[in-house]
Coordinates of C-alpha atoms and ligand atoms in Angstrom, one line a residue:
Chain A
M261 CA 24.5 21.4 -87.3
T262 CA 22.7 24.9 -87.0
M263 CA 22.6 27.1 -83.3
K264 CA 18.9 26.3 -83.7
K265 CA 19.3 22.6 -84.0
K266 CA 21.9 22.5 -81.1
T267 CA 19.7 24.2 -78.4
L268 CA 17.2 21.6 -79.5
L269 CA 19.3 19.2 -79.1
V270 CA 21.0 20.3 -75.2
F271 CA 17.2 21.0 -74.9
L272 CA 15.9 17.7 -75.5
F273 CA 19.3 16.6 -73.8
F274 CA 17.5 18.1 -70.4
L275 CA 14.3 17.4 -70.6
L276 CA 15.0 13.4 -70.5
A277 CA 17.8 13.0 -68.5
A278 CA 15.7 14.9 -65.8
P279 CA 13.6 12.3 -64.4
L280 CA 17.3 9.8 -64.3
A281 CA 18.4 13.1 -62.2
R282 CA 16.1 12.6 -60.1
G283 CA 16.5 9.4 -58.9
E284 CA 13.3 8.4 -60.2
G285 CA 11.8 7.9 -57.5
I286 CA 8.9 9.2 -55.4
S287 CA 9.9 11.5 -52.4
V288 CA 7.8 13.7 -49.3
K289 CA 8.9 17.4 -49.5
D290 CA 8.0 19.6 -46.6
P291 CA 6.0 17.4 -43.9
W292 CA 4.7 18.6 -40.7
V293 CA 2.3 17.4 -38.1
R294 CA 0.0 19.5 -35.3
Q295 CA 0.1 19.4 -32.2
N296 CA -2.0 17.9 -30.6
P297 CA -4.2 20.5 -28.5
P298 CA -4.5 19.3 -24.5
G299 CA -6.5 16.6 -23.6
T300 CA -7.3 15.1 -27.4
S301 CA -5.9 12.5 -28.9
V302 CA -6.1 13.2 -32.7
T303 CA -4.4 15.2 -35.0
A304 CA -3.3 15.2 -38.1
A305 CA 0.1 15.5 -40.7
Y306 CA 0.3 17.5 -43.9
M307 CA 3.2 16.9 -47.0
V308 CA 3.6 16.8 -50.4
I309 CA 4.8 14.0 -52.5
E310 CA 6.6 14.3 -55.6
N311 CA 6.3 10.8 -57.9
P312 CA 8.7 12.2 -61.2
G313 CA 8.1 8.6 -62.3
P314 CA 4.8 6.2 -63.5
D315 CA 2.1 6.8 -61.5
D316 CA 1.7 5.4 -57.9
E317 CA -0.3 4.8 -55.7
L318 CA -0.1 5.7 -51.6
V319 CA -1.4 2.8 -50.1
E320 CA -0.4 2.7 -46.4
I321 CA 0.8 5.1 -43.9
S322 CA 1.7 4.8 -40.7
C323 CA 3.0 6.0 -37.2
G324 CA 4.9 5.1 -34.0
C325 CA 3.2 7.8 -31.8
S326 CA -0.1 6.7 -33.5
R327 CA -3.1 3.1 -32.6
E328 CA -4.2 4.5 -36.3
A329 CA -4.1 6.7 -39.1
S330 CA -5.7 6.8 -41.9
L331 CA -5.8 9.1 -45.6
H332 CA -8.5 11.0 -45.0
V333 CA -11.1 13.6 -48.3
I334 CA -13.2 16.4 -47.1
E335 CA -16.3 16.6 -48.6
M336 CA -18.7 19.2 -48.2
K337 CA -22.8 18.0 -48.1
E338 CA -23.3 20.7 -50.1
D339 CA -27.5 20.4 -48.8
S340 CA -26.2 21.5 -44.7
D341 CA -23.2 24.0 -45.3
S342 CA -21.3 21.3 -43.4
M343 CA -18.8 19.3 -43.8
A344 CA -17.0 15.5 -43.3
M345 CA -14.2 13.5 -43.9
R346 CA -14.2 10.4 -45.7
E347 CA -11.1 7.9 -45.3
V348 CA -9.6 6.3 -48.2
A349 CA -8.8 3.6 -48.8
S350 CA -5.4 5.1 -51.5
M351 CA -5.1 8.0 -53.1
A352 CA -3.3 8.5 -56.4
V353 CA -0.2 10.3 -56.9
P354 CA 0.0 10.7 -60.5
S355 CA 3.0 10.3 -63.3
G356 CA 5.1 13.9 -62.6
A357 CA 2.2 15.0 -60.5
S358 CA 2.6 16.0 -56.6
L359 CA -0.2 15.4 -54.3
A360 CA -0.8 17.8 -51.6
L361 CA -1.9 16.2 -48.4
S362 CA -2.8 20.1 -46.9
P363 CA -4.9 21.4 -43.8
G364 CA -9.0 21.3 -45.3
G365 CA -7.4 18.9 -47.5
P366 CA -6.5 15.3 -48.2
H367 CA -4.8 14.5 -45.0
V368 CA -3.1 11.6 -42.3
M369 CA -5.8 11.0 -39.7
L370 CA -3.7 10.1 -36.6
M371 CA -5.9 8.7 -34.1
G372 CA -5.0 7.6 -30.8
L373 CA -2.1 8.5 -29.8
S374 CA 0.3 7.0 -27.8
G375 CA 0.4 10.6 -25.8
D376 CA 1.4 14.7 -26.7
I377 CA 3.5 14.5 -29.4
K378 CA 6.3 17.1 -29.3
E379 CA 9.9 17.8 -31.3
S380 CA 8.5 15.0 -34.0
V381 CA 7.6 12.0 -35.1
V382 CA 7.9 9.9 -38.0
L383 CA 5.5 8.5 -41.2
E384 CA 6.2 5.4 -43.1
L385 CA 4.5 5.4 -46.7
R386 CA 4.1 2.9 -48.6
F387 CA 3.2 2.7 -52.1
R388 CA 1.4 0.0 -54.5
S389 CA 4.5 -0.4 -56.5
G390 CA 6.1 -1.2 -53.4
A391 CA 8.2 2.0 -52.4
R392 CA 8.6 2.7 -48.4
I393 CA 9.9 6.4 -47.9
S394 CA 10.9 7.4 -43.3
V395 CA 9.6 11.2 -43.3
K396 CA 10.4 12.5 -40.1
A397 CA 8.1 15.1 -39.5
P398 CA 8.2 18.5 -37.2
V399 CA 5.5 18.8 -34.4
L400 CA 3.8 22.8 -35.1
S401 CA 2.2 24.7 -33.4
P402 CA -1.0 26.3 -33.8
R403 CA 0.9 29.7 -34.4
A404 CA 4.0 27.6 -36.1
A405 CA 1.2 25.9 -38.5
Q406 CA -0.3 29.0 -39.4
K407 CA 3.1 30.1 -40.4
R408 CA 3.4 27.3 -42.6
T409 CA 0.8 27.2 -45.1
H410 CA 0.3 31.0 -44.7
P411 CA 3.4 32.3 -45.4
H412 CA 3.4 36.7 -44.7
Chain B
M191 CA -8.7 65.2 -90.7
K192 CA -6.0 66.2 -88.7
R193 CA -8.4 69.2 -88.1
Y194 CA -10.4 66.5 -85.7
Y195 CA -7.4 65.3 -83.5
L196 CA -7.1 67.4 -81.2
P197 CA -10.8 67.5 -80.2
V198 CA -10.7 64.0 -80.6
A199 CA -7.7 63.2 -77.8
A200 CA -8.5 65.6 -75.5
L201 CA -12.7 63.5 -75.3
I202 CA -10.8 60.4 -74.7
V203 CA -8.1 61.7 -72.1
I204 CA -11.4 63.7 -70.1
A205 CA -12.9 60.2 -70.9
L206 CA -10.2 58.0 -69.6
V207 CA -10.2 60.6 -66.3
W208 CA -13.5 60.3 -65.2
I209 CA -12.9 56.8 -65.7
S210 CA -10.6 56.7 -63.3
V211 CA -12.1 58.6 -60.8
L212 CA -15.1 57.0 -61.3
G213 CA -13.9 53.7 -60.1
F214 CA -11.7 55.8 -57.2
L215 CA -14.9 56.5 -55.4
R216 CA -17.1 52.8 -56.1
S217 CA -14.1 51.3 -54.4
G218 CA -13.7 53.9 -51.5
E219 CA -17.3 52.0 -51.0
A220 CA -15.2 48.4 -51.8
E221 CA -17.5 45.7 -51.1
F222 CA -16.3 43.0 -47.4
Y223 CA -14.6 39.7 -48.5
G224 CA -17.1 37.6 -46.6
D225 CA -20.0 36.2 -48.5
S226 CA -23.2 39.3 -47.7
Y227 CA -25.8 37.1 -45.4
S228 CA -27.9 39.2 -44.0
R229 CA -29.5 37.3 -41.1
P230 CA -31.8 38.9 -38.3
A231 CA -30.1 40.1 -35.2
F232 CA -31.2 36.7 -33.1
D233 CA -29.1 35.9 -29.0
F234 CA -28.3 32.7 -27.1
S235 CA -26.9 32.1 -24.3
L236 CA -24.5 29.3 -23.1
T237 CA -21.2 28.4 -20.9
D238 CA -17.8 29.3 -22.0
H239 CA -14.7 27.4 -21.1
R240 CA -14.2 29.4 -18.1
N241 CA -17.8 27.7 -16.3
R242 CA -18.9 32.0 -16.8
K243 CA -22.3 33.1 -18.5
F244 CA -22.0 34.3 -21.9
S245 CA -25.0 35.9 -24.1
L246 CA -24.3 37.0 -26.9
S247 CA -26.2 39.9 -26.6
D248 CA -23.6 41.1 -23.3
H249 CA -21.0 41.8 -26.6
T250 CA -23.4 43.9 -28.2
G251 CA -21.4 46.5 -30.1
K252 CA -17.8 44.2 -30.5
V253 CA -17.6 42.3 -33.9
V254 CA -17.9 38.4 -33.2
L255 CA -16.2 35.0 -35.7
L256 CA -18.5 32.8 -34.6
N257 CA -17.2 29.1 -35.6
F258 CA -18.6 25.5 -34.4
G259 CA -17.3 22.5 -34.3
F260 CA -15.6 20.0 -31.2
T261 CA -12.5 19.2 -29.9
N262 CA -11.4 16.0 -31.4
C263 CA -11.5 17.0 -35.0
P264 CA -8.1 16.4 -36.2
D265 CA -7.7 18.7 -38.7
I266 CA -11.0 21.5 -40.1
C267 CA -11.0 23.0 -36.1
P268 CA -7.5 23.2 -35.0
T269 CA -6.9 24.9 -38.3
T270 CA -9.8 27.7 -38.1
L271 CA -8.9 28.4 -34.3
G272 CA -5.5 28.9 -35.6
M273 CA -6.4 31.0 -37.7
L274 CA -8.9 32.7 -36.0
G275 CA -6.2 33.7 -33.3
E276 CA -4.3 35.3 -36.3
V277 CA -7.8 36.8 -37.7
L278 CA -8.0 38.5 -33.4
D279 CA -3.9 39.1 -33.4
L280 CA -3.9 41.4 -36.7
V281 CA -7.3 43.6 -35.7
G282 CA -5.7 43.8 -32.1
D283 CA -8.9 45.2 -30.5
N284 CA -10.5 43.8 -28.1
R285 CA -13.6 44.8 -29.8
A286 CA -13.1 41.5 -31.6
M287 CA -13.3 38.4 -30.7
A288 CA -13.7 35.1 -31.4
I289 CA -16.2 31.9 -30.2
F290 CA -15.7 28.7 -30.5
I291 CA -19.4 27.0 -30.1
T292 CA -19.0 23.3 -29.8
V293 CA -21.3 20.9 -31.8
D294 CA -20.5 17.9 -29.3
P295 CA -21.7 19.3 -25.8
E296 CA -22.3 15.3 -24.8
R297 CA -18.2 15.1 -25.0
D298 CA -17.0 18.6 -25.0
T299 CA -17.0 19.5 -21.1
V300 CA -15.8 23.1 -19.7
S301 CA -13.0 21.9 -18.6
R302 CA -12.6 19.8 -21.7
L303 CA -13.0 23.5 -23.3
G304 CA -10.7 25.1 -20.6
D305 CA -8.2 22.8 -21.8
Y306 CA -9.1 22.4 -25.6
I307 CA -9.4 26.4 -26.0
P308 CA -5.6 28.6 -24.6
F309 CA -3.7 27.2 -26.7
F310 CA -4.5 28.3 -29.5
H311 CA -5.2 32.1 -28.6
D312 CA -6.3 33.5 -25.6
R313 CA -8.9 35.6 -26.1
I314 CA -10.9 32.9 -28.1
V315 CA -13.7 31.3 -26.3
G316 CA -15.0 28.7 -25.7
L317 CA -19.0 27.2 -25.7
T318 CA -21.2 24.2 -24.6
G319 CA -24.5 23.4 -23.4
P320 CA -27.5 21.9 -23.7
E321 CA -27.6 20.7 -27.4
Q322 CA -31.0 22.5 -28.0
A323 CA -29.2 25.5 -27.3
I324 CA -26.5 24.8 -29.8
K325 CA -28.8 23.6 -32.4
R326 CA -30.4 26.9 -32.4
I327 CA -27.4 28.9 -32.8
N328 CA -27.2 26.8 -36.1
D329 CA -30.6 27.3 -37.0
A330 CA -30.2 30.6 -36.7
C331 CA -26.6 30.4 -39.3
G332 CA -28.3 28.3 -41.5
T333 CA -26.0 24.9 -41.2
L334 CA -26.9 21.6 -39.6
Y335 CA -24.1 19.3 -37.8
S336 CA -24.7 15.9 -37.4
K337 CA -22.4 12.8 -35.2
E338 CA -20.9 11.1 -37.8
Q339 CA -23.2 6.4 -38.4
E340 CA -20.2 4.7 -38.8
A341 CA -17.5 6.1 -35.9
S342 CA -17.9 4.1 -32.9
E343 CA -19.5 4.3 -28.9
D344 CA -16.9 6.9 -27.9
D345 CA -14.6 7.1 -31.3
Y346 CA -17.1 9.5 -33.5
L347 CA -16.8 12.6 -35.5
V348 CA -19.0 15.2 -35.7
I349 CA -20.2 16.4 -38.6
H350 CA -20.4 20.7 -39.6
S351 CA -20.3 23.9 -40.7
P352 CA -16.1 24.8 -41.0
A353 CA -18.1 28.4 -42.0
V354 CA -17.8 31.0 -40.0
Y355 CA -20.0 33.7 -39.2
L356 CA -19.2 37.5 -39.1
V357 CA -21.3 38.7 -35.8
G358 CA -21.8 42.7 -36.9
P359 CA -22.0 45.8 -33.9
G360 CA -26.0 45.3 -33.9
G361 CA -25.8 41.9 -33.4
E362 CA -26.6 40.2 -36.9
I363 CA -24.7 37.9 -39.2
L364 CA -23.7 40.0 -41.3
L365 CA -21.1 38.0 -42.9
R366 CA -20.6 34.4 -43.9
Y367 CA -17.1 32.8 -44.9
P368 CA -17.7 29.4 -46.6
K369 CA -14.3 27.0 -46.2
E370 CA -12.2 28.6 -49.3
K371 CA -12.5 32.7 -47.5
L372 CA -10.6 31.2 -45.0
H373 CA -7.7 34.0 -45.3
P374 CA -7.0 35.5 -42.0
E375 CA -5.5 39.1 -43.6
K376 CA -8.9 39.7 -45.5
I377 CA -10.9 38.8 -42.7
A378 CA -9.2 40.5 -40.6
D379 CA -9.4 44.3 -42.9
D380 CA -13.9 43.4 -42.5
V381 CA -13.5 43.0 -39.0
K382 CA -11.6 46.5 -38.4
R383 CA -13.7 47.9 -40.9
L384 CA -16.0 47.5 -38.9
L385 CA -14.5 49.0 -36.4
L386 CA -14.6 52.3 -37.1
Ligands
CU688 CU1 -9.3 13.0 -40.7

């Protein structure tokens, strides 16, 4: 075998083995929750959902910290230069792709907080495939949130 | 052929030098990062989150970053307020100020704003007042707001402009930062330049 062919085989091996090595499952990276300002009982949670496996869909999210947790997308109203949030029943997480929930974009909205949130909250995610993931999301103050989303 | 080589090379070098000199001169008068949005000077009076009267005309000579929102807003308003707090820190000049005008005066009373605003920054001013006054400011900025229909009586959201409007030292709206331009360092650079 020539050197070139060997390199190619090794490359192919890693390409095929990569999903197996990663456990093939959906995973959640960098979850965080915005600390609710005093006097308010709504906030939002953010994270990156990575899917090395087949196409899947986030269908439900819940948090013991709030009465309601829903999936929201943001839409611009072109006619009035204003913006609205719209609740969606699910969010697609295509195979080999990631879904980023971030400030000003798709997010998890937490309504009816049972009290001021501190330190961290636990979010439960359920996917169409049946996969369930539980993540601990740290609660970030406005300054910490700025640092997270706009690192210098 | 060879005789022309040197003069031609010299001409090219001279041309390149001129191009870079012109480029340098033009960069000195570089455009602002915000979208230019010249709208005539305007004024309004509202009540701030410390229950004092606030008139825009009392702040002539300052650069004011104006933004609309409501305290029950879970995502975009707190994101923008955090960003504005960072802009104020980066500018570090008390001739720069940020104001948050509620589009939900029904629920956003002075005391509610008093709890909410200082959480973000001690130099952000929260403003509330009569519906009519707030509508006029939205008009002046060329935007609209409306209560969301489907939600319940007390859990409603308000559709509003996510943009930040920059009011120059003369009281006119000079620049507009749409949602995708809410970048603290770049906004701070515009503000610093206007305060020079
Ligand atoms: Cu939302």
